[in-house]
CSV table of C-alpha atoms in Angstrom, one decimal:
chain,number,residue,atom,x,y,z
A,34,UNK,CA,158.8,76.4,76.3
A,35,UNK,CA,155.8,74.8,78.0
A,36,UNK,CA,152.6,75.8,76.9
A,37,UNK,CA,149.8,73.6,79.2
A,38,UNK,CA,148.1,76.5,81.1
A,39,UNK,CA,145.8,76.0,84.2
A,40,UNK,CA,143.6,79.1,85.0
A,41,UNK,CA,141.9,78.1,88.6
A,42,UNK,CA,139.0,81.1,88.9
A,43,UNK,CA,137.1,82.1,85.6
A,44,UNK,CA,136.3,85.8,87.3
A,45,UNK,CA,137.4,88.8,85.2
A,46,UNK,CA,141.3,87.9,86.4
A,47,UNK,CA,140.9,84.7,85.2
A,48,UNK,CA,139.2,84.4,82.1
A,49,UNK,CA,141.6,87.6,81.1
A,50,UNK,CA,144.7,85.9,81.8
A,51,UNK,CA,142.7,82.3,79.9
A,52,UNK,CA,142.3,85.0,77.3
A,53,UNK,CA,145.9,86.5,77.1
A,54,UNK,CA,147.4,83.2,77.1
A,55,UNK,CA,145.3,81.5,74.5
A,56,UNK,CA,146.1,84.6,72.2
A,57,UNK,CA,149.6,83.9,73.0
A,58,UNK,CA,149.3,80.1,71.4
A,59,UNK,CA,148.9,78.7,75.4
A,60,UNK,CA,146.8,76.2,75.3
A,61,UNK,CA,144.6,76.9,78.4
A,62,UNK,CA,141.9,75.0,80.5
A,63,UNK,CA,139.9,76.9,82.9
A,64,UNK,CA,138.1,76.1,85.9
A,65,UNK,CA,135.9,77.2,88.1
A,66,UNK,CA,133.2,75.8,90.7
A,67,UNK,CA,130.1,76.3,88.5
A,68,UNK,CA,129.0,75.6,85.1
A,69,UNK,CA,127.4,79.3,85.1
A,70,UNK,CA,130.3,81.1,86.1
A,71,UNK,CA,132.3,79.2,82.8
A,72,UNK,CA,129.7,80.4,80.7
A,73,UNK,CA,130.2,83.5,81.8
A,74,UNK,CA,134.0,83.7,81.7
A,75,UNK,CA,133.8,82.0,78.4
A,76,UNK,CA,131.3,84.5,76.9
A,77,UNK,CA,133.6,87.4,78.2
A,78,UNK,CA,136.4,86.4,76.5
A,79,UNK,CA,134.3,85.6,72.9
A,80,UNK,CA,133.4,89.4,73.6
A,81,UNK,CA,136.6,90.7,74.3
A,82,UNK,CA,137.8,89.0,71.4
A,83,UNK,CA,135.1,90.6,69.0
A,84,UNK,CA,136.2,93.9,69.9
A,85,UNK,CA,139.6,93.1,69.1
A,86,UNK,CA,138.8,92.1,65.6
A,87,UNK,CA,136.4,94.8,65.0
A,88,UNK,CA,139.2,96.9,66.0
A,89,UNK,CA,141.6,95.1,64.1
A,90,UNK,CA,143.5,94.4,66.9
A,91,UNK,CA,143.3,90.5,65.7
A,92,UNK,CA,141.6,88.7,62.7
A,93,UNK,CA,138.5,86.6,62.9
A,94,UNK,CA,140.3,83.3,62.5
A,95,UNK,CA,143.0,84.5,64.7
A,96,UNK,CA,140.2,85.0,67.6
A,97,UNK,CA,138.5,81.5,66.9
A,98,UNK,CA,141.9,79.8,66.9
A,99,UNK,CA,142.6,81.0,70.3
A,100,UNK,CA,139.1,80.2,71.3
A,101,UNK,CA,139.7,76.7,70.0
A,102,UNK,CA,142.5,76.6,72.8
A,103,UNK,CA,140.5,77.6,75.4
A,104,UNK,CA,138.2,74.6,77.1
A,105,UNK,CA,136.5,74.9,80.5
A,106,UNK,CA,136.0,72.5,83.5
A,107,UNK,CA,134.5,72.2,86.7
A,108,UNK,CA,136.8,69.3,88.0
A,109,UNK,CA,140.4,70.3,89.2
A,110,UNK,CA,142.0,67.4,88.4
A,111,UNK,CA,142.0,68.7,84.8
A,112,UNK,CA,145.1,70.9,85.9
A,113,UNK,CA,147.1,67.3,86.2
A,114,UNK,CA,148.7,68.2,82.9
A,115,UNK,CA,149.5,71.8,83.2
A,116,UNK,CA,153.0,73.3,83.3
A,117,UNK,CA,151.9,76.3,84.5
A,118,UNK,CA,148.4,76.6,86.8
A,119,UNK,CA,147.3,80.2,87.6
A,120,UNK,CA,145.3,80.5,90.6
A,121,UNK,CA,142.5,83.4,90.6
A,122,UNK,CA,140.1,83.1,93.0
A,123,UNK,CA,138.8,85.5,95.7
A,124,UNK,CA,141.4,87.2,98.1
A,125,UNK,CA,140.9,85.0,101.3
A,126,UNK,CA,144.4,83.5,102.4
A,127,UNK,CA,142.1,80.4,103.6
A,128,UNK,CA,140.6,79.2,99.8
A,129,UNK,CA,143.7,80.2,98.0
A,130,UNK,CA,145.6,77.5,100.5
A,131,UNK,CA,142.8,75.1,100.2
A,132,UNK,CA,143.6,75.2,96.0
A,133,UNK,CA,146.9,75.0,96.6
A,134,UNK,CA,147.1,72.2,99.1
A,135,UNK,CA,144.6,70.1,96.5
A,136,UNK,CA,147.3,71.3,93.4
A,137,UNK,CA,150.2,70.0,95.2
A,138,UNK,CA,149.2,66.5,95.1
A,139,UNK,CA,147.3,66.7,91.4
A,140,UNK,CA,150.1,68.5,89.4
A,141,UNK,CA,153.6,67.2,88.0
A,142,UNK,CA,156.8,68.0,90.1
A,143,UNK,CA,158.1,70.3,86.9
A,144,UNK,CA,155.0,72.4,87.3
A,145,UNK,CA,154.8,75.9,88.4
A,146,UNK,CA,152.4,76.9,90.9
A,147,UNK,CA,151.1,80.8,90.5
A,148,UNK,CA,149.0,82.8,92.4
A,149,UNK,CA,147.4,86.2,91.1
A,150,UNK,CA,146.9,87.3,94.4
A,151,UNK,CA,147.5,91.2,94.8
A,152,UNK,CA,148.3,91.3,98.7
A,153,UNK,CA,148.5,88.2,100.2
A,154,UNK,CA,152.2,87.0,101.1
A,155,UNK,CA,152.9,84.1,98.3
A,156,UNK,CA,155.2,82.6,101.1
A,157,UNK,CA,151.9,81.9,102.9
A,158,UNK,CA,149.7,80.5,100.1
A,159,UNK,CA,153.2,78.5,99.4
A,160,UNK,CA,153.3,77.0,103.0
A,161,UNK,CA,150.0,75.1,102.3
A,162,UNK,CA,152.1,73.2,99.6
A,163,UNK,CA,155.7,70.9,99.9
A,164,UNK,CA,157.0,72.5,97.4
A,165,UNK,CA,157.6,76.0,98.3
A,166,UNK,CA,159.9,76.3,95.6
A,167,UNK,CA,157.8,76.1,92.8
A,168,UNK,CA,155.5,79.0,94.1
A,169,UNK,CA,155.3,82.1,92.9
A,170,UNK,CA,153.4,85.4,92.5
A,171,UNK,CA,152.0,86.2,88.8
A,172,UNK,CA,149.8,89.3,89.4
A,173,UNK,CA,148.3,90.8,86.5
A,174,UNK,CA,146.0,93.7,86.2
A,175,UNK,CA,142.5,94.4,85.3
A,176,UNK,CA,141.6,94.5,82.4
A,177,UNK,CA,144.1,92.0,81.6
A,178,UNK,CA,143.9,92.0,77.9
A,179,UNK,CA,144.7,95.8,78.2
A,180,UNK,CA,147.1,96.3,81.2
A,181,UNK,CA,150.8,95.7,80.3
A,182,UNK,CA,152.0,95.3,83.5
A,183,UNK,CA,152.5,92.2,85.5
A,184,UNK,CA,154.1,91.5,88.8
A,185,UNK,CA,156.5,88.8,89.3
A,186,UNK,CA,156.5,88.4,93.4
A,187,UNK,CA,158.8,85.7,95.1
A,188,UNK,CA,158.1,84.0,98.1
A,189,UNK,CA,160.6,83.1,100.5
A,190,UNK,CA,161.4,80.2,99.2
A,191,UNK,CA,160.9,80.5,95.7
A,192,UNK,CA,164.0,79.3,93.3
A,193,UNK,CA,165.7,81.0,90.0
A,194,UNK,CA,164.3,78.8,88.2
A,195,UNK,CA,160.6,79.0,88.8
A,196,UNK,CA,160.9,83.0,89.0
A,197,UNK,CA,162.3,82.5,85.5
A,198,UNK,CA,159.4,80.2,84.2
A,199,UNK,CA,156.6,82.5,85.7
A,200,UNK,CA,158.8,85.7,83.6
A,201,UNK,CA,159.1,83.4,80.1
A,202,UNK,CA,155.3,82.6,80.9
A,203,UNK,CA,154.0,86.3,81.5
A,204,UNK,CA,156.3,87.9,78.7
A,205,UNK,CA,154.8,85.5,76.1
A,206,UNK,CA,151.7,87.2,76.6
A,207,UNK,CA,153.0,90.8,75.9
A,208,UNK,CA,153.1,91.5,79.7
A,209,UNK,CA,155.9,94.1,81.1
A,210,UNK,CA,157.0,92.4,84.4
A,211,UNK,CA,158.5,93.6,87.2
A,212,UNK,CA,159.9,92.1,90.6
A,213,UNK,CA,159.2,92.2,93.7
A,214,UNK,CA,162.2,90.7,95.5
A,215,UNK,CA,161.0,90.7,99.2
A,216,UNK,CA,157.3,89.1,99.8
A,217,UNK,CA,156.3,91.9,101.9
A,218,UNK,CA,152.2,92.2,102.1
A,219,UNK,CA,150.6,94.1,98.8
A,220,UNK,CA,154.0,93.6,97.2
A,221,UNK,CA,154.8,97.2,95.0
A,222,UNK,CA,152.0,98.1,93.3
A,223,UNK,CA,149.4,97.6,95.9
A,224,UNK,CA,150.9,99.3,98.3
A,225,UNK,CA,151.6,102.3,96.8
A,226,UNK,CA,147.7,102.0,95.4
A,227,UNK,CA,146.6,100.9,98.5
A,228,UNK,CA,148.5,104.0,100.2
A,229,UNK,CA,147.4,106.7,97.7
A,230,UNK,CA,143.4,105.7,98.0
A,231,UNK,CA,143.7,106.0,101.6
A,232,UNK,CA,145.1,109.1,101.5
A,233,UNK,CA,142.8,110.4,98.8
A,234,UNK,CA,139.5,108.8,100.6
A,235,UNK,CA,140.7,110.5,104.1
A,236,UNK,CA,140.7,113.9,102.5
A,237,UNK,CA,137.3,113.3,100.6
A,238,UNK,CA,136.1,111.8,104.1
A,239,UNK,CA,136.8,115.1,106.2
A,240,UNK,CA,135.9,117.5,103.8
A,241,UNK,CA,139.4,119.0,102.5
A,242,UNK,CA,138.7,118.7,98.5
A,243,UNK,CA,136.1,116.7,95.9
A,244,UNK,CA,136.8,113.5,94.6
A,245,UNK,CA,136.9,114.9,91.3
A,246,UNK,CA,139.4,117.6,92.0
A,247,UNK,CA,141.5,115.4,94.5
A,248,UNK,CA,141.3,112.8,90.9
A,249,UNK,CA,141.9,116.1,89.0
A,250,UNK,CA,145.3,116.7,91.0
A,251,UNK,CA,147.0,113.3,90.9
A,252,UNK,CA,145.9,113.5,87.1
A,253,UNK,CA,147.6,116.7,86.6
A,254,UNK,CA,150.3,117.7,88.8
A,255,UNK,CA,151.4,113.9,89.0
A,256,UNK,CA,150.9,112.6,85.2
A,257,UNK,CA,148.4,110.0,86.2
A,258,UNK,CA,146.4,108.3,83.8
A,259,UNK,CA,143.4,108.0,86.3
A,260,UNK,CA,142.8,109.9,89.6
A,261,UNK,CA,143.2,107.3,93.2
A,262,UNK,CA,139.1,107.2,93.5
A,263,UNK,CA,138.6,106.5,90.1
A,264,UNK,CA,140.6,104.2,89.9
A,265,UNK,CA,139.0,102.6,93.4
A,266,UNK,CA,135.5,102.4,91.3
A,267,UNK,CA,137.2,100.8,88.5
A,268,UNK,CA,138.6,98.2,90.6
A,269,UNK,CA,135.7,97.8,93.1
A,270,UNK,CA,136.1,99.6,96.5
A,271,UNK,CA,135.2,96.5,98.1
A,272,UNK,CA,138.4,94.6,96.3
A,273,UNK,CA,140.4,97.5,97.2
A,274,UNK,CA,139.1,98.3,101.1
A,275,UNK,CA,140.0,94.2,101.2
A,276,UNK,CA,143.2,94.5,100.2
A,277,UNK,CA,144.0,97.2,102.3
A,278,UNK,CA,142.9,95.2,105.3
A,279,UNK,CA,145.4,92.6,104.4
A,280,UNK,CA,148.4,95.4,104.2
A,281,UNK,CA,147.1,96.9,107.5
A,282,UNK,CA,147.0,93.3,109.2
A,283,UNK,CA,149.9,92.2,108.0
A,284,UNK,CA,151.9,95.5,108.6
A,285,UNK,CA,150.3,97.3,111.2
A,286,UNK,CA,151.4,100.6,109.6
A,287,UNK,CA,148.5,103.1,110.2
A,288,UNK,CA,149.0,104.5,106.5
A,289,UNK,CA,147.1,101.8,105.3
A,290,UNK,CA,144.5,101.9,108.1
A,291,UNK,CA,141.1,101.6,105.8
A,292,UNK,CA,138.6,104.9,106.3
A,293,UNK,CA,135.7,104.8,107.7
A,294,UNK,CA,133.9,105.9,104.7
A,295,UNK,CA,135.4,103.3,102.9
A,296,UNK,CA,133.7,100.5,105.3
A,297,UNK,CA,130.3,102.5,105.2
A,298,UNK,CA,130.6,102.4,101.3
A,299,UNK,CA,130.7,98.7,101.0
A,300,UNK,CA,128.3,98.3,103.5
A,301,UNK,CA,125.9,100.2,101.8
A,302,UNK,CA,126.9,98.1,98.2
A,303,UNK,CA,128.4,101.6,96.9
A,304,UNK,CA,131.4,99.6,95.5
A,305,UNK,CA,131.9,101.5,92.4
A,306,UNK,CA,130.9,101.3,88.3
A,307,UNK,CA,129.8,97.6,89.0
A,308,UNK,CA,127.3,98.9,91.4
A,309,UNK,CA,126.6,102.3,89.4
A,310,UNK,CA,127.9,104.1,92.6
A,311,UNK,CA,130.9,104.8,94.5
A,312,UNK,CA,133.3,108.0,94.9
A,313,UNK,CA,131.5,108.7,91.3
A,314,UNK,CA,128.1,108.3,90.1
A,315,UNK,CA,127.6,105.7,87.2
């Protein structure tokens, strides 16, 4: 199997997945517009990996041979080579197109083309490409190193074969995939994410319960790990009031109609833990 990895984006999406795959024997280069954002992604992942050893999760020259695999660039054209490239930038249909329109004439025909995107139709990020085919959806979850789940999404277009690729590619790194047949906006999981925060932020909104008992509920009657505005600190409720704006666009279903209070809230920079405020107090 292919193991030239591309990671465009060295955020916390995209130095995870750099990290998952390195681990994984991938051998990964990662790029990103600024030689301070590397730094950072790269110094993430030399932390991450310290915790693993210390927990013995991994050994110490396990860790540095993964490190080893993992270099960092500033010029796109170092994704020439890859036979996968992972896209991981901000959600904005306009820059992910932009990267994909620059990939399509860098990359080799074999190559895959994968987005991370967790709402944005891959059939539309593929259209900025001529080879629709070789597009596909590879959405992992934050923290990568941690979350077992990835989802596989196809666009319109996309063949067996690349699905197939992307599935070989995400396995290798311990992932659990699922797939999402139909590229309908916010695919499966962030619809029913997106849906569920809504909800729980319109009850909070008006009154009806706390956040910590509404959290308490879904916790407890429903089995879930983390209550719905928990989990919107942990992922930002800036990322998430985006991403429901994308499913509300695209869908025009009133379900996913963003709060008010959400809006105020990111006006305001109460975005969550990363901000020390949100539904919760950090």
């Amino acid at each position: 199997m292919a193991r030239k990895l591309a990671v465009i984006g060295a955020g916390l999406m995209g130095s995870g997945i750099a990290q998952v795959s390195a681990q994984a024997g991938w051998d990964v280069v990662l790029r990103d517009v600024t030689d301070e954002a590397l730094e950072r992604g790269r110094g993430g992942i030399e932390k991450s990996y310290e915790k693993f050893v210390a927990k013995g999760r991994m050994d110490a020259a396990g860790a540095e041979a993964a490190l080893g695999r993992i270099t960092t660039t500033t010029d796109l054209d170092a994704a020439a080579e890859a036979d996968i490239v992972v896209e991981a930038v901000f959600e904005k249909v306009e820059i992910k197109q932009e990267i994909f329109r620059a990939l399509d004439g860098l990359v080799k025909d074999s190559a895959v083309l994968a987005s991370n995107t967790s709402a944005i139709p891959i059939t539309t990020i593929a259209a900025a490409t001529r080879r629709p085919e070789r597009v596909v959806g590879t959405h992992f979850f934050s923290p990568v190193p941690m979350m077992q789940l990835c989802e596989l999404v196809r666009g319109l277009k996309t063949s067996d074969e690349t699905l197939a690729t992307a599935r070989e590619f995400a396995e290798s790194t311990g992932k659990t995939c699922i797939v999402v047949n139909r590229d309908v906006a916010g695919f499966v999981t962030t619809r029913l994410i997106s849906a569920l925060v809504v909800e729980a932020a319109k009850l909070y909104e008006s009154g009806v319960a706390t956040a910590e008992d509404i959290d308490t509920a879904c916790k407890l009657g429903f089995g879930h790990a983390m209550g719905p505005l928990a989990t919107a600190d942990l992922t930002g409720v800036d990322i998430l009031l985006h991403a429901t704006q994308n499913i509300y666009t695209e869908s025009q279903d009133e379900k996913f109609a963003p709060p008010e209070l959400m809006r105020r809230m990111v006006d305001a920079g109460a975005i969550g833990r990363k901000s020390g405020e949100g539904f919760y107090t950090y």
